[in-house]
């Protein structure tokens, strides 16, 4: 049985905080496309998508899932990502909108966030 959209997004948010890039990529179809944030160049396929998540691997990070909305194979999630590195804390509050295929893999993800959703502070 294919993973349910809510389960996929819950696992995704958890892995953004804890998992290696390979585990995050396991949630994506091989030919998936992401746009993170909206307006940036699309990343297509595991290699290109992995570059985005590899940037998180060496950071102290945590996430909190706030809202999940599901409509068929489409899901939107509002969550917070907090990272700490080199005496700085970054807090990002995106809304990620995903489309899943019939196998429960993410085929498209678009992250909605802008400068108002990003806070940087020295700690």
Tab-separated table of N, CA and C in Angstrom:
chain	number	residue	atom	x	y	z
A	1	UNK	N	0.841	-1.185	0.000
A	1	UNK	CA	0.000	0.000	0.000
A	1	UNK	C	0.887	1.250	0.000
A	2	UNK	N	0.527	2.197	-0.811
A	2	UNK	CA	1.299	3.444	-0.911
A	2	UNK	C	1.128	4.268	0.363
A	3	UNK	N	2.168	5.010	0.685
A	3	UNK	CA	2.111	5.894	1.849
A	3	UNK	C	1.038	6.957	1.640
A	4	UNK	N	0.368	7.317	2.702
A	4	UNK	CA	-0.657	8.353	2.654
A	4	UNK	C	0.013	9.723	2.669
A	5	UNK	N	-0.574	10.703	1.973
A	5	UNK	CA	0.047	12.033	1.906
A	5	UNK	C	0.382	12.629	3.273
A	6	UNK	N	-0.502	12.513	4.246
A	6	UNK	CA	-0.230	13.063	5.574
A	6	UNK	C	1.003	12.381	6.188
A	7	UNK	N	1.087	11.072	6.042
A	7	UNK	CA	2.239	10.340	6.583
A	7	UNK	C	3.535	10.775	5.910
A	8	UNK	N	3.480	10.991	4.593
A	8	UNK	CA	4.671	11.408	3.855
A	8	UNK	C	5.155	12.761	4.349
A	9	UNK	N	4.245	13.712	4.488
A	9	UNK	CA	4.670	15.054	4.911
A	9	UNK	C	5.147	15.033	6.364
A	10	UNK	N	4.532	14.252	7.219
A	10	UNK	CA	5.012	14.150	8.599
A	10	UNK	C	6.415	13.564	8.637
A	11	UNK	N	6.659	12.547	7.834
A	11	UNK	CA	7.999	11.946	7.760
A	11	UNK	C	8.994	12.942	7.167
A	12	UNK	N	8.573	13.670	6.156
A	12	UNK	CA	9.429	14.677	5.526
A	12	UNK	C	9.890	15.720	6.545
A	13	UNK	N	8.962	16.285	7.285
A	13	UNK	CA	9.314	17.325	8.269
A	13	UNK	C	10.225	16.745	9.343
A	14	UNK	N	9.965	15.527	9.768
A	14	UNK	CA	10.828	14.873	10.751
A	14	UNK	C	12.243	14.688	10.199
A	15	UNK	N	12.346	14.228	8.948
A	15	UNK	CA	13.661	13.974	8.359
A	15	UNK	C	14.430	15.252	8.045
A	16	UNK	N	13.743	16.336	7.760
A	16	UNK	CA	14.443	17.612	7.563
A	16	UNK	C	15.212	17.968	8.835
A	17	UNK	N	14.680	17.567	9.985
A	17	UNK	CA	15.341	17.856	11.261
A	17	UNK	C	16.370	16.808	11.655
A	18	UNK	N	16.138	15.556	11.281
A	18	UNK	CA	16.956	14.490	11.853
A	18	UNK	C	17.679	13.620	10.850
A	19	UNK	N	17.155	13.545	9.667
A	19	UNK	CA	17.634	12.509	8.759
A	19	UNK	C	18.744	12.918	7.834
A	20	UNK	N	19.443	11.931	7.327
A	20	UNK	CA	20.420	12.216	6.287
A	20	UNK	C	19.702	12.524	4.971
A	21	UNK	N	20.414	13.144	4.067
A	21	UNK	CA	19.857	13.488	2.762
A	21	UNK	C	19.270	12.261	2.069
A	22	UNK	N	19.929	11.136	2.163
A	22	UNK	CA	19.462	9.926	1.478
A	22	UNK	C	18.061	9.521	1.943
A	23	UNK	N	17.771	9.677	3.217
A	23	UNK	CA	16.447	9.330	3.729
A	23	UNK	C	15.384	10.301	3.210
A	24	UNK	N	15.735	11.574	3.111
A	24	UNK	CA	14.799	12.551	2.550
A	24	UNK	C	14.542	12.216	1.085
A	25	UNK	N	15.595	11.910	0.348
A	25	UNK	CA	15.443	11.603	-1.073
A	25	UNK	C	14.603	10.362	-1.311
A	26	UNK	N	14.584	9.434	-0.363
A	26	UNK	CA	13.744	8.244	-0.486
A	26	UNK	C	12.262	8.597	-0.562
A	27	UNK	N	11.884	9.774	-0.081
A	27	UNK	CA	10.490	10.214	-0.148
A	27	UNK	C	10.116	10.740	-1.539
A	28	UNK	N	11.113	11.039	-2.359
A	28	UNK	CA	10.909	11.625	-3.687
A	28	UNK	C	10.990	10.573	-4.782
A	29	UNK	N	10.168	10.728	-5.822
A	29	UNK	CA	10.321	9.940	-7.038
A	29	UNK	C	11.636	10.326	-7.704
A	30	UNK	N	12.206	9.432	-8.486
A	30	UNK	CA	13.504	9.676	-9.137
A	30	UNK	C	13.497	10.934	-10.003
A	31	UNK	N	12.376	11.222	-10.649
A	31	UNK	CA	12.295	12.363	-11.568
A	31	UNK	C	11.538	13.546	-10.963
A	32	UNK	N	11.484	13.603	-9.642
A	32	UNK	CA	10.757	14.677	-8.957
A	32	UNK	C	11.339	16.043	-9.291
A	33	UNK	N	10.514	17.065	-9.097
A	33	UNK	CA	10.903	18.456	-9.337
A	33	UNK	C	10.572	19.263	-8.090
A	34	UNK	N	11.519	20.096	-7.642
A	34	UNK	CA	11.215	21.005	-6.536
A	34	UNK	C	11.583	22.431	-6.919
A	35	UNK	N	10.875	23.341	-6.299
A	35	UNK	CA	11.130	24.771	-6.441
A	35	UNK	C	11.128	25.339	-5.030
A	36	UNK	N	12.315	25.577	-4.495
A	36	UNK	CA	12.449	25.985	-3.096
A	36	UNK	C	13.501	27.080	-2.986
A	37	UNK	N	13.026	28.329	-2.790
A	37	UNK	CA	11.645	28.797	-2.683
A	37	UNK	C	11.034	29.053	-4.067
A	38	UNK	N	9.735	29.310	-4.071
A	38	UNK	CA	9.039	29.671	-5.302
A	38	UNK	C	9.809	30.806	-5.969
A	39	UNK	N	10.000	30.698	-7.267
A	39	UNK	CA	10.733	31.718	-8.009
A	39	UNK	C	12.192	31.379	-8.247
A	40	UNK	N	12.711	30.397	-7.510
A	40	UNK	CA	14.095	29.966	-7.738
A	40	UNK	C	14.093	28.911	-8.848
A	41	UNK	N	15.255	28.637	-9.431
A	41	UNK	CA	15.305	27.615	-10.480
A	41	UNK	C	14.847	26.249	-9.954
A	42	UNK	N	14.116	25.516	-10.789
A	42	UNK	CA	13.677	24.176	-10.401
A	42	UNK	C	14.871	23.235	-10.296
A	43	UNK	N	14.770	22.311	-9.362
A	43	UNK	CA	15.751	21.230	-9.228
A	43	UNK	C	15.015	19.952	-9.628
A	44	UNK	N	15.607	19.198	-10.548
A	44	UNK	CA	14.951	17.997	-11.077
A	44	UNK	C	15.828	16.772	-10.825
A	45	UNK	N	15.246	15.751	-10.234
A	45	UNK	CA	15.952	14.501	-9.990
A	45	UNK	C	16.689	14.500	-8.654
A	46	UNK	N	17.020	13.302	-8.205
A	46	UNK	CA	17.623	13.131	-6.879
A	46	UNK	C	18.940	13.878	-6.707
A	47	UNK	N	19.782	13.875	-7.717
A	47	UNK	CA	21.087	14.531	-7.557
A	47	UNK	C	20.918	16.027	-7.291
A	48	UNK	N	20.111	16.689	-8.099
A	48	UNK	CA	19.903	18.135	-7.932
A	48	UNK	C	19.148	18.449	-6.645
A	49	UNK	N	18.154	17.646	-6.329
A	49	UNK	CA	17.382	17.865	-5.102
A	49	UNK	C	18.266	17.627	-3.879
A	50	UNK	N	19.107	16.623	-3.951
A	50	UNK	CA	19.993	16.304	-2.832
A	50	UNK	C	20.924	17.444	-2.462
A	51	UNK	N	21.322	18.247	-3.440
A	51	UNK	CA	22.198	19.393	-3.155
A	51	UNK	C	21.546	20.342	-2.147
A	52	UNK	N	20.252	20.526	-2.247
A	52	UNK	CA	19.539	21.413	-1.326
A	52	UNK	C	19.578	20.867	0.105
A	53	UNK	N	19.270	19.592	0.262
A	53	UNK	CA	19.192	19.009	1.600
A	53	UNK	C	20.561	18.743	2.215
A	54	UNK	N	21.572	18.515	1.398
A	54	UNK	CA	22.934	18.308	1.928
A	54	UNK	C	23.418	19.536	2.692
A	55	UNK	N	22.927	20.707	2.322
A	55	UNK	CA	23.323	21.935	3.020
A	55	UNK	C	22.887	21.916	4.488
A	56	UNK	N	21.913	21.082	4.825
A	56	UNK	CA	21.420	20.993	6.204
A	56	UNK	C	22.184	19.988	7.055
A	57	UNK	N	22.857	19.039	6.425
A	57	UNK	CA	23.403	17.893	7.146
A	57	UNK	C	24.318	18.249	8.307
A	58	UNK	N	25.124	19.275	8.177
A	58	UNK	CA	26.088	19.607	9.227
A	58	UNK	C	25.593	20.676	10.187
A	59	UNK	N	24.317	20.987	10.123
A	59	UNK	CA	23.743	21.998	11.003
A	59	UNK	C	22.972	21.335	12.136
A	60	UNK	N	22.994	21.971	13.287
A	60	UNK	CA	22.082	21.585	14.352
A	60	UNK	C	20.711	22.083	13.901
A	61	UNK	N	19.693	21.216	13.928
A	61	UNK	CA	18.404	21.629	13.395
A	61	UNK	C	17.247	20.941	14.097
A	62	UNK	N	16.116	21.616	14.049
A	62	UNK	CA	14.874	21.050	14.581
A	62	UNK	C	13.725	21.600	13.754
A	63	UNK	N	12.624	20.846	13.746
A	63	UNK	CA	11.435	21.268	13.024
A	63	UNK	C	10.214	21.110	13.911
A	64	UNK	N	9.182	21.870	13.560
A	64	UNK	CA	7.883	21.722	14.212
A	64	UNK	C	6.818	21.846	13.140
A	65	UNK	N	5.980	20.829	13.037
A	65	UNK	CA	4.888	20.815	12.072
A	65	UNK	C	3.682	21.504	12.686
A	66	UNK	N	3.151	22.514	11.977
A	66	UNK	CA	2.020	23.276	12.493
A	66	UNK	C	0.693	22.855	11.880
A	67	UNK	N	0.639	22.730	10.557
A	67	UNK	CA	-0.615	22.452	9.869
A	67	UNK	C	-0.357	21.556	8.672
A	68	UNK	N	-1.261	20.606	8.443
A	68	UNK	CA	-1.227	19.766	7.259
A	68	UNK	C	-2.623	19.770	6.652
A	69	UNK	N	-2.697	20.027	5.347
A	69	UNK	CA	-3.954	19.981	4.605
A	69	UNK	C	-3.773	19.003	3.453
A	70	UNK	N	-4.709	18.060	3.318
A	70	UNK	CA	-4.620	17.026	2.297
A	70	UNK	C	-5.832	17.109	1.385
A	71	UNK	N	-5.599	17.025	0.064
A	71	UNK	CA	-6.653	16.940	-0.935
A	71	UNK	C	-6.204	15.919	-1.975
A	72	UNK	N	-6.682	14.703	-1.835
A	72	UNK	CA	-6.265	13.636	-2.749
A	72	UNK	C	-4.788	13.365	-2.618
A	73	UNK	N	-4.060	13.452	-3.735
A	73	UNK	CA	-2.614	13.233	-3.737
A	73	UNK	C	-1.832	14.523	-3.555
A	74	UNK	N	-2.498	15.560	-3.082
A	74	UNK	CA	-1.849	16.851	-2.862
A	74	UNK	C	-1.861	17.150	-1.371
A	75	UNK	N	-0.788	17.756	-0.896
A	75	UNK	CA	-0.691	18.072	0.526
A	75	UNK	C	0.059	19.391	0.694
A	76	UNK	N	-0.405	20.184	1.638
A	76	UNK	CA	0.273	21.432	2.001
A	76	UNK	C	0.614	21.349	3.480
A	77	UNK	N	1.818	21.775	3.816
A	77	UNK	CA	2.271	21.713	5.206
A	77	UNK	C	2.945	23.012	5.593
A	78	UNK	N	2.523	23.544	6.724
A	78	UNK	CA	3.187	24.715	7.306
A	78	UNK	C	4.007	24.198	8.477
A	79	UNK	N	5.299	24.508	8.471
A	79	UNK	CA	6.175	24.059	9.552
A	79	UNK	C	7.258	25.103	9.782
A	80	UNK	N	7.990	24.917	10.862
A	80	UNK	CA	9.112	25.780	11.182
A	80	UNK	C	10.379	24.939	11.212
A	81	UNK	N	11.425	25.462	10.597
A	81	UNK	CA	12.753	24.865	10.639
A	81	UNK	C	13.674	25.840	11.345
A	82	UNK	N	14.361	25.365	12.376
A	82	UNK	CA	15.344	26.185	13.086
A	82	UNK	C	16.692	25.489	12.938
A	83	UNK	N	17.685	26.246	12.456
A	83	UNK	CA	19.045	25.720	12.357
A	83	UNK	C	19.980	26.595	13.162
A	84	UNK	N	21.046	25.977	13.658
A	84	UNK	CA	22.067	26.699	14.407
A	84	UNK	C	23.422	26.325	13.825
A	85	UNK	N	24.222	27.360	13.532
A	85	UNK	CA	25.555	27.141	12.992
A	85	UNK	C	26.407	28.381	13.229
A	86	UNK	N	27.612	28.171	13.681
A	86	UNK	CA	28.586	29.253	13.847
A	86	UNK	C	28.026	30.442	14.624
A	87	UNK	N	27.315	30.160	15.703
A	87	UNK	CA	26.806	31.229	16.550
A	87	UNK	C	25.610	31.982	15.994
A	88	UNK	N	24.958	31.411	14.990
A	88	UNK	CA	23.777	32.045	14.408
A	88	UNK	C	22.605	31.069	14.382
A	89	UNK	N	21.436	31.585	14.628
A	89	UNK	CA	20.208	30.802	14.554
A	89	UNK	C	19.383	31.341	13.386
A	90	UNK	N	18.938	30.426	12.526
A	90	UNK	CA	18.058	30.778	11.427
A	90	UNK	C	16.722	30.084	11.648
A	91	UNK	N	15.658	30.848	11.562
A	91	UNK	CA	14.316	30.290	11.682
A	91	UNK	C	13.588	30.560	10.375
A	92	UNK	N	13.082	29.495	9.768
A	92	UNK	CA	12.368	29.573	8.507
A	92	UNK	C	10.992	28.946	8.694
A	93	UNK	N	9.942	29.625	8.218
A	93	UNK	CA	8.567	29.133	8.363
A	93	UNK	C	7.903	29.038	6.992
A	94	UNK	N	8.206	27.975	6.226
A	94	UNK	CA	7.628	27.834	4.891
A	94	UNK	C	6.281	27.114	4.916
A	95	UNK	N	5.615	27.176	3.782
A	95	UNK	CA	4.500	26.283	3.482
A	95	UNK	C	4.957	25.486	2.268
A	96	UNK	N	5.103	24.190	2.440
A	96	UNK	CA	5.509	23.314	1.344
A	96	UNK	C	4.264	22.657	0.773
A	97	UNK	N	4.118	22.731	-0.542
A	97	UNK	CA	2.990	22.124	-1.236
A	97	UNK	C	3.548	21.000	-2.100
A	98	UNK	N	3.017	19.802	-1.897
A	98	UNK	CA	3.549	18.612	-2.568
A	98	UNK	C	2.463	17.901	-3.354
A	99	UNK	N	2.890	17.262	-4.421
A	99	UNK	CA	2.032	16.360	-5.177
A	99	UNK	C	2.698	14.996	-5.138
A	100	UNK	N	1.930	13.967	-4.821
A	100	UNK	CA	2.448	12.614	-4.726
A	100	UNK	C	1.912	11.764	-5.869
A	101	UNK	N	2.710	10.775	-6.272
A	101	UNK	CA	2.222	9.829	-7.281
A	101	UNK	C	1.438	8.713	-6.592
A	102	UNK	N	0.956	7.749	-7.360
A	102	UNK	CA	0.134	6.673	-6.796
A	102	UNK	C	0.915	5.744	-5.883
A	103	UNK	N	2.254	5.806	-5.952
A	103	UNK	CA	3.091	4.992	-5.057
A	103	UNK	C	3.404	5.726	-3.753
A	104	UNK	N	2.921	6.964	-3.607
A	104	UNK	CA	3.166	7.727	-2.393
A	104	UNK	C	4.487	8.459	-2.379
A	105	UNK	N	5.116	8.624	-3.543
A	105	UNK	CA	6.374	9.364	-3.654
A	105	UNK	C	6.071	10.800	-4.087
A	106	UNK	N	6.855	11.735	-3.577
A	106	UNK	CA	6.700	13.140	-3.951
A	106	UNK	C	7.187	13.309	-5.383
A	107	UNK	N	6.332	13.867	-6.252
A	107	UNK	CA	6.746	14.124	-7.629
A	107	UNK	C	6.965	15.615	-7.875
A	108	UNK	N	6.361	16.439	-7.023
A	108	UNK	CA	6.552	17.884	-7.156
A	108	UNK	C	6.416	18.511	-5.772
A	109	UNK	N	7.342	19.430	-5.466
A	109	UNK	CA	7.272	20.178	-4.215
A	109	UNK	C	7.623	21.621	-4.521
A	110	UNK	N	6.773	22.517	-4.004
A	110	UNK	CA	7.015	23.959	-4.133
A	110	UNK	C	6.973	24.538	-2.727
A	111	UNK	N	8.020	25.259	-2.358
A	111	UNK	CA	8.127	25.844	-1.017
A	111	UNK	C	7.791	27.329	-1.098
A	112	UNK	N	6.758	27.708	-0.371
A	112	UNK	CA	6.312	29.097	-0.333
A	112	UNK	C	6.913	29.767	0.891
A	113	UNK	N	7.861	30.662	0.639
A	113	UNK	CA	8.431	31.479	1.705
A	113	UNK	C	9.218	32.617	1.078
A	114	UNK	N	9.315	33.689	1.840
A	114	UNK	CA	10.074	34.856	1.413
A	114	UNK	C	10.835	35.413	2.596
A	115	UNK	N	11.416	36.571	2.427
A	115	UNK	CA	12.236	37.171	3.475
A	115	UNK	C	11.465	37.378	4.779
A	116	UNK	N	10.166	37.630	4.703
A	116	UNK	CA	9.369	37.811	5.915
A	116	UNK	C	9.232	36.518	6.717
A	117	UNK	N	9.516	35.385	6.087
A	117	UNK	CA	9.391	34.091	6.737
A	117	UNK	C	10.732	33.550	7.244
A	118	UNK	N	11.762	34.372	7.156
A	118	UNK	CA	13.117	33.977	7.523
A	118	UNK	C	13.671	34.971	8.546
A	119	UNK	N	14.140	34.444	9.664
A	119	UNK	CA	14.737	35.303	10.694
A	119	UNK	C	16.128	34.768	11.016
A	120	UNK	N	17.088	35.678	11.090
A	120	UNK	CA	18.460	35.329	11.462
A	120	UNK	C	18.809	36.097	12.727
A	121	UNK	N	19.484	35.413	13.658
A	121	UNK	CA	19.924	36.093	14.868
A	121	UNK	C	21.230	35.501	15.337
A	122	UNK	N	22.040	36.346	15.938
A	122	UNK	CA	23.287	35.901	16.549
A	122	UNK	C	22.975	35.396	17.925
A	123	UNK	N	23.598	34.257	18.301
A	123	UNK	CA	23.349	33.714	19.636
A	123	UNK	C	24.650	33.583	20.404
